[in-house]
Tab-separated table of C-alpha atoms in Angstrom:
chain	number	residue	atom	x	y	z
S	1	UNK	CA	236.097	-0.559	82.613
S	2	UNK	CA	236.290	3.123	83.838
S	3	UNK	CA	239.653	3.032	84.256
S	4	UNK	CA	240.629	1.523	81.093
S	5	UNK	CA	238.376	4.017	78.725
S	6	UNK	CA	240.308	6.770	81.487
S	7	UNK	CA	243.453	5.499	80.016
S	8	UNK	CA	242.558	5.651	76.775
S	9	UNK	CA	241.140	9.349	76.496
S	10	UNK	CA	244.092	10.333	78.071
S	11	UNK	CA	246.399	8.589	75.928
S	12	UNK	CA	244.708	10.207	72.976
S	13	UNK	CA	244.413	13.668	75.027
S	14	UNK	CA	248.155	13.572	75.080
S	15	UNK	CA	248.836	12.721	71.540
S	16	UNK	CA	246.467	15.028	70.307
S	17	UNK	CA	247.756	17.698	72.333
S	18	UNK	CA	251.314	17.067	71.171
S	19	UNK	CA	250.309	17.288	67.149
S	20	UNK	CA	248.542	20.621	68.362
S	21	UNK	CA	252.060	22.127	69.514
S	22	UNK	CA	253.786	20.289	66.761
S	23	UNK	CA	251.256	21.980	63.682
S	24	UNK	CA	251.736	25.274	66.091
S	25	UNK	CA	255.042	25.361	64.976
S	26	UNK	CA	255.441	23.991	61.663
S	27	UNK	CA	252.438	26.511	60.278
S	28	UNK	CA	253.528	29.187	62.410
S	29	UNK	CA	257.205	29.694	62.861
S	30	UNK	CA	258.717	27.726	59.577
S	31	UNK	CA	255.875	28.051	56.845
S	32	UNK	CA	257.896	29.719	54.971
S	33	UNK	CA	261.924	29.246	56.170
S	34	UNK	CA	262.175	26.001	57.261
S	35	UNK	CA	264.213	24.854	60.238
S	36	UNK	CA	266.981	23.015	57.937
S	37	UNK	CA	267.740	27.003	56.376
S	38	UNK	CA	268.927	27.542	59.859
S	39	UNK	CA	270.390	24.352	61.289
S	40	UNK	CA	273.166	24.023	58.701
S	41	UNK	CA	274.827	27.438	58.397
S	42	UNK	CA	274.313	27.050	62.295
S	43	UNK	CA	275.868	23.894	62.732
S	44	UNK	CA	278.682	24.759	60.208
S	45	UNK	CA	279.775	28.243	61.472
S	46	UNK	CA	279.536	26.607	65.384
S	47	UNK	CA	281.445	22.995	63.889
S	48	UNK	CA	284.025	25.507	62.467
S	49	UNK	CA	284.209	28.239	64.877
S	50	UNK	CA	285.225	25.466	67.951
S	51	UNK	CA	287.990	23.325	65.713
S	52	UNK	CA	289.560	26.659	64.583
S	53	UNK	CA	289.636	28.074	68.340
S	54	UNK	CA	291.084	24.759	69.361
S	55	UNK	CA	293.256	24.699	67.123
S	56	UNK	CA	294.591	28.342	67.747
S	57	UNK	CA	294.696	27.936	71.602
S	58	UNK	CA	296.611	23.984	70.892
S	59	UNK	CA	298.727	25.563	68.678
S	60	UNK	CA	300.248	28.583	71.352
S	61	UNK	CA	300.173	25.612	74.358
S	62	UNK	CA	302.322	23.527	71.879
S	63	UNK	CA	304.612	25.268	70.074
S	64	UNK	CA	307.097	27.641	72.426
S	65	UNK	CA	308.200	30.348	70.300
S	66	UNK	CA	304.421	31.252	69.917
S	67	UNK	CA	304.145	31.697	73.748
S	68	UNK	CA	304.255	35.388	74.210
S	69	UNK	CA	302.824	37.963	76.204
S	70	UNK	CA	301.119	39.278	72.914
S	71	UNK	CA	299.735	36.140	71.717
S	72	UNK	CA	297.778	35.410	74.664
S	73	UNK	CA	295.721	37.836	73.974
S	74	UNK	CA	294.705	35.440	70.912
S	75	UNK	CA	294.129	32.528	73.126
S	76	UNK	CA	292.078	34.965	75.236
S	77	UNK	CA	289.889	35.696	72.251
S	78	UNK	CA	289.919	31.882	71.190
S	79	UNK	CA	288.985	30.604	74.612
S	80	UNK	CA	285.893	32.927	74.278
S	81	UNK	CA	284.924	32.190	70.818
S	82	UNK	CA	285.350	28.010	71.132
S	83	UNK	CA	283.048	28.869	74.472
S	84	UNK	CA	280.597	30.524	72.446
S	85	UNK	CA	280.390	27.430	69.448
S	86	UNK	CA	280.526	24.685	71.739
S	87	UNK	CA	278.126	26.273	74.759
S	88	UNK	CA	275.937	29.045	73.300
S	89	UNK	CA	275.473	28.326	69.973
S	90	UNK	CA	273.814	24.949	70.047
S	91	UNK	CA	271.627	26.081	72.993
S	92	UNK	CA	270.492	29.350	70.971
S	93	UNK	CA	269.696	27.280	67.972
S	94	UNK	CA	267.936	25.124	70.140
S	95	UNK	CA	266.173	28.045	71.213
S	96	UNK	CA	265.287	29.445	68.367
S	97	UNK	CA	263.985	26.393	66.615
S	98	UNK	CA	261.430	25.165	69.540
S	99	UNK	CA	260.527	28.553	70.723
S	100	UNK	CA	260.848	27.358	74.406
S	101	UNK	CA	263.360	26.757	77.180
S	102	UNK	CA	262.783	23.352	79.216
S	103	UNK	CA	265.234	23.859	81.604
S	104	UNK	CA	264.029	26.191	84.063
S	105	UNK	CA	264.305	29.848	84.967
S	106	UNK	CA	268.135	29.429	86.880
S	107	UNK	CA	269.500	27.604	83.522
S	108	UNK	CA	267.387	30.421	81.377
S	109	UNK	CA	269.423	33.572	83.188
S	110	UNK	CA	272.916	31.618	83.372
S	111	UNK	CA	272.908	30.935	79.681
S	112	UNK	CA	271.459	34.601	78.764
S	113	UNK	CA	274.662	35.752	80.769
S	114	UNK	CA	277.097	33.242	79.359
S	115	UNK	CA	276.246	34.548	76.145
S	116	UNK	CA	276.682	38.050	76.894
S	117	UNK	CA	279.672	37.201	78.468
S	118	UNK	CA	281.175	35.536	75.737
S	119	UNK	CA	279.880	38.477	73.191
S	120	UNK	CA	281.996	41.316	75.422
S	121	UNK	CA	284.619	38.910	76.437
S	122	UNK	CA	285.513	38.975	72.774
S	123	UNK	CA	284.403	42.101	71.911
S	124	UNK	CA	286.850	43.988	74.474
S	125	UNK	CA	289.705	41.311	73.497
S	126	UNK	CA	289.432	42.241	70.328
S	127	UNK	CA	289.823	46.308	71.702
S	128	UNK	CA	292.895	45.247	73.575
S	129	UNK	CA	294.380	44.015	70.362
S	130	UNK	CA	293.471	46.293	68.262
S	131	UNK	CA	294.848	49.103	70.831
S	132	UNK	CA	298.223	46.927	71.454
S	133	UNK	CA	298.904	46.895	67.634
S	134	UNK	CA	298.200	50.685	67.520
S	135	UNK	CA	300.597	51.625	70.052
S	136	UNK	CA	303.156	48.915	68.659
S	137	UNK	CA	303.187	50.933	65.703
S	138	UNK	CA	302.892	54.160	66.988
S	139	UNK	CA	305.749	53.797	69.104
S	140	UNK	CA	307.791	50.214	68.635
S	141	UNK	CA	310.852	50.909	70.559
S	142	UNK	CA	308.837	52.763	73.894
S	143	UNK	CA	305.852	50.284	73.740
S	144	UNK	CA	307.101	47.222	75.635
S	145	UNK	CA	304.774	45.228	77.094
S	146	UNK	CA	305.034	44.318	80.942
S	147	UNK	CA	304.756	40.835	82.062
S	148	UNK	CA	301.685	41.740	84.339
S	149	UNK	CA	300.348	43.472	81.659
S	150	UNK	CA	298.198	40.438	80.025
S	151	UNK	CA	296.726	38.768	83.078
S	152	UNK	CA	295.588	42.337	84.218
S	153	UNK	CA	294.113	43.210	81.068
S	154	UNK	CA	292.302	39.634	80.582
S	155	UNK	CA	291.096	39.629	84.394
S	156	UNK	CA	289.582	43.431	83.618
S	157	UNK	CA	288.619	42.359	80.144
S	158	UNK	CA	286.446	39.280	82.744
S	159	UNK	CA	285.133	41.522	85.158
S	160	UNK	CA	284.045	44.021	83.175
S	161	UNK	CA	282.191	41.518	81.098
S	162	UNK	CA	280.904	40.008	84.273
S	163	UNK	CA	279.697	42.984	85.225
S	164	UNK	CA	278.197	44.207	81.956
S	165	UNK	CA	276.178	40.489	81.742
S	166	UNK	CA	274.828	40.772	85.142
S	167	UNK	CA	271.735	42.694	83.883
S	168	UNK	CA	271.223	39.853	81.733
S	169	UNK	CA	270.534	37.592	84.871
S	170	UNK	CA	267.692	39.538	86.356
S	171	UNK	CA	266.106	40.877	83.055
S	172	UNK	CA	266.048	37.562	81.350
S	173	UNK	CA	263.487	34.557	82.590
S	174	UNK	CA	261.711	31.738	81.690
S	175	UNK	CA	257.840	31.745	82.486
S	176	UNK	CA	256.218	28.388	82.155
S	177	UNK	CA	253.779	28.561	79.483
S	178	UNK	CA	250.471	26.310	79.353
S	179	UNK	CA	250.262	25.560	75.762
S	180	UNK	CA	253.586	23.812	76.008
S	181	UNK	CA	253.557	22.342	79.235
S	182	UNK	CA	254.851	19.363	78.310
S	183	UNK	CA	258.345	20.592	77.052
S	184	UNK	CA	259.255	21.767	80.677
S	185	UNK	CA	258.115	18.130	82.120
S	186	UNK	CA	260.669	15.749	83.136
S	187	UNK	CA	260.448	13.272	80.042
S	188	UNK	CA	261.089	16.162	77.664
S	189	UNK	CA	263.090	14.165	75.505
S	190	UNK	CA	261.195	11.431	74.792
S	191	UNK	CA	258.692	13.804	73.807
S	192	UNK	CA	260.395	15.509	71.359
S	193	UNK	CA	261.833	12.073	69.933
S	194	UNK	CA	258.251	11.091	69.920
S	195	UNK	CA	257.311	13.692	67.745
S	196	UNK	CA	260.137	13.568	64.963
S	197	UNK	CA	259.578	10.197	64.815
């Protein structure tokens, strides 16, 4: 009999517990926004952020005349931006609706640094354009550009956006966090399906 009424306060422990973190949330963090303000923009601007990239860096892979040194610098950019929707994105919004990170510390710094990567990946692509156009225009008929010259620039574009991340890995972390405990348990998703349903 002991073990049954054990069974049974826990049972209702747990359920109680996870209505606690779920009113935590709703009367805290969206009593006044709303999660659905930011899932749709979200889910629109990632949704059409990874078709367009894929459709830029399928349509230079596909079509020969568009495969030039120049426009490689596109796919470049495109490569980092459908990286951003597909990988970042979601798992930002994800973040930013729960308020916590289930997935560990290791996960917590790799994904902090993916993102920065992504944001000066693009953001020096975008320099490297900007500066190749200049120069085109400054000087079109003493401005060729080498063969080498893309695959150096993207692999110093990487490394220095490698190395500008790297901070990210050792200043970012997860800590676990008693009053949500249960989101950095093994059964996390059946938790949170548990409590939307």
């Amino acid at each position: 009999m002991s073990e049954h009424r054990t069974k049974d306060l826990y049972a209702e422990f747990n359920c109680n517990f996870f209505d606690d973190i779920y009113n935590i949330q709703e009367n805290l963090f969206w009593k006044h926004i709303g999660p659905g303000n930011i899932v749709i923009p979200y889910g629109v601007v990632c949704i059409f952020g990874a078709l367009s990239s894929l459709f830029v860096i399928i349509s230079v892979v596909r079509t020969a005349h568009l495969r030039n040194l120049r426009n490689y610098f596109i796919v470049n950019l495109a490569f980092s931006d459908l990286t951003l929707c597909v990988v970042t994105g979601p798992l930002t919004q994800y973040f930013t609706l729960n308020l916590f990170w289930p997935w560990g510390d290791l996960s917590c710094r790799v994904m902090a640094s993916v993102q920065a990567v992504n944001m000066f990946v693009s953001c020096l692509t975008l320099v490297l354009i900007a500066m190749d156009r200049f120069l085109l225009t400054l000087c079109p008929v003493k401005w060729p550009l080498a063969a080498t010259a893309p695959i150096i620039c993207y692999l110093v574009v990487w490394l220095i956006s490698l190395l500008a991340a790297a901070p990210y890995f050792f200043a970012v972390s997860s800590e676990d966090v008693h009053m949500f405990y249960p989101w950095n348990h093994s059964h996390s998703d059946a938790l949170v399906n548990h409590l939307l349903l």
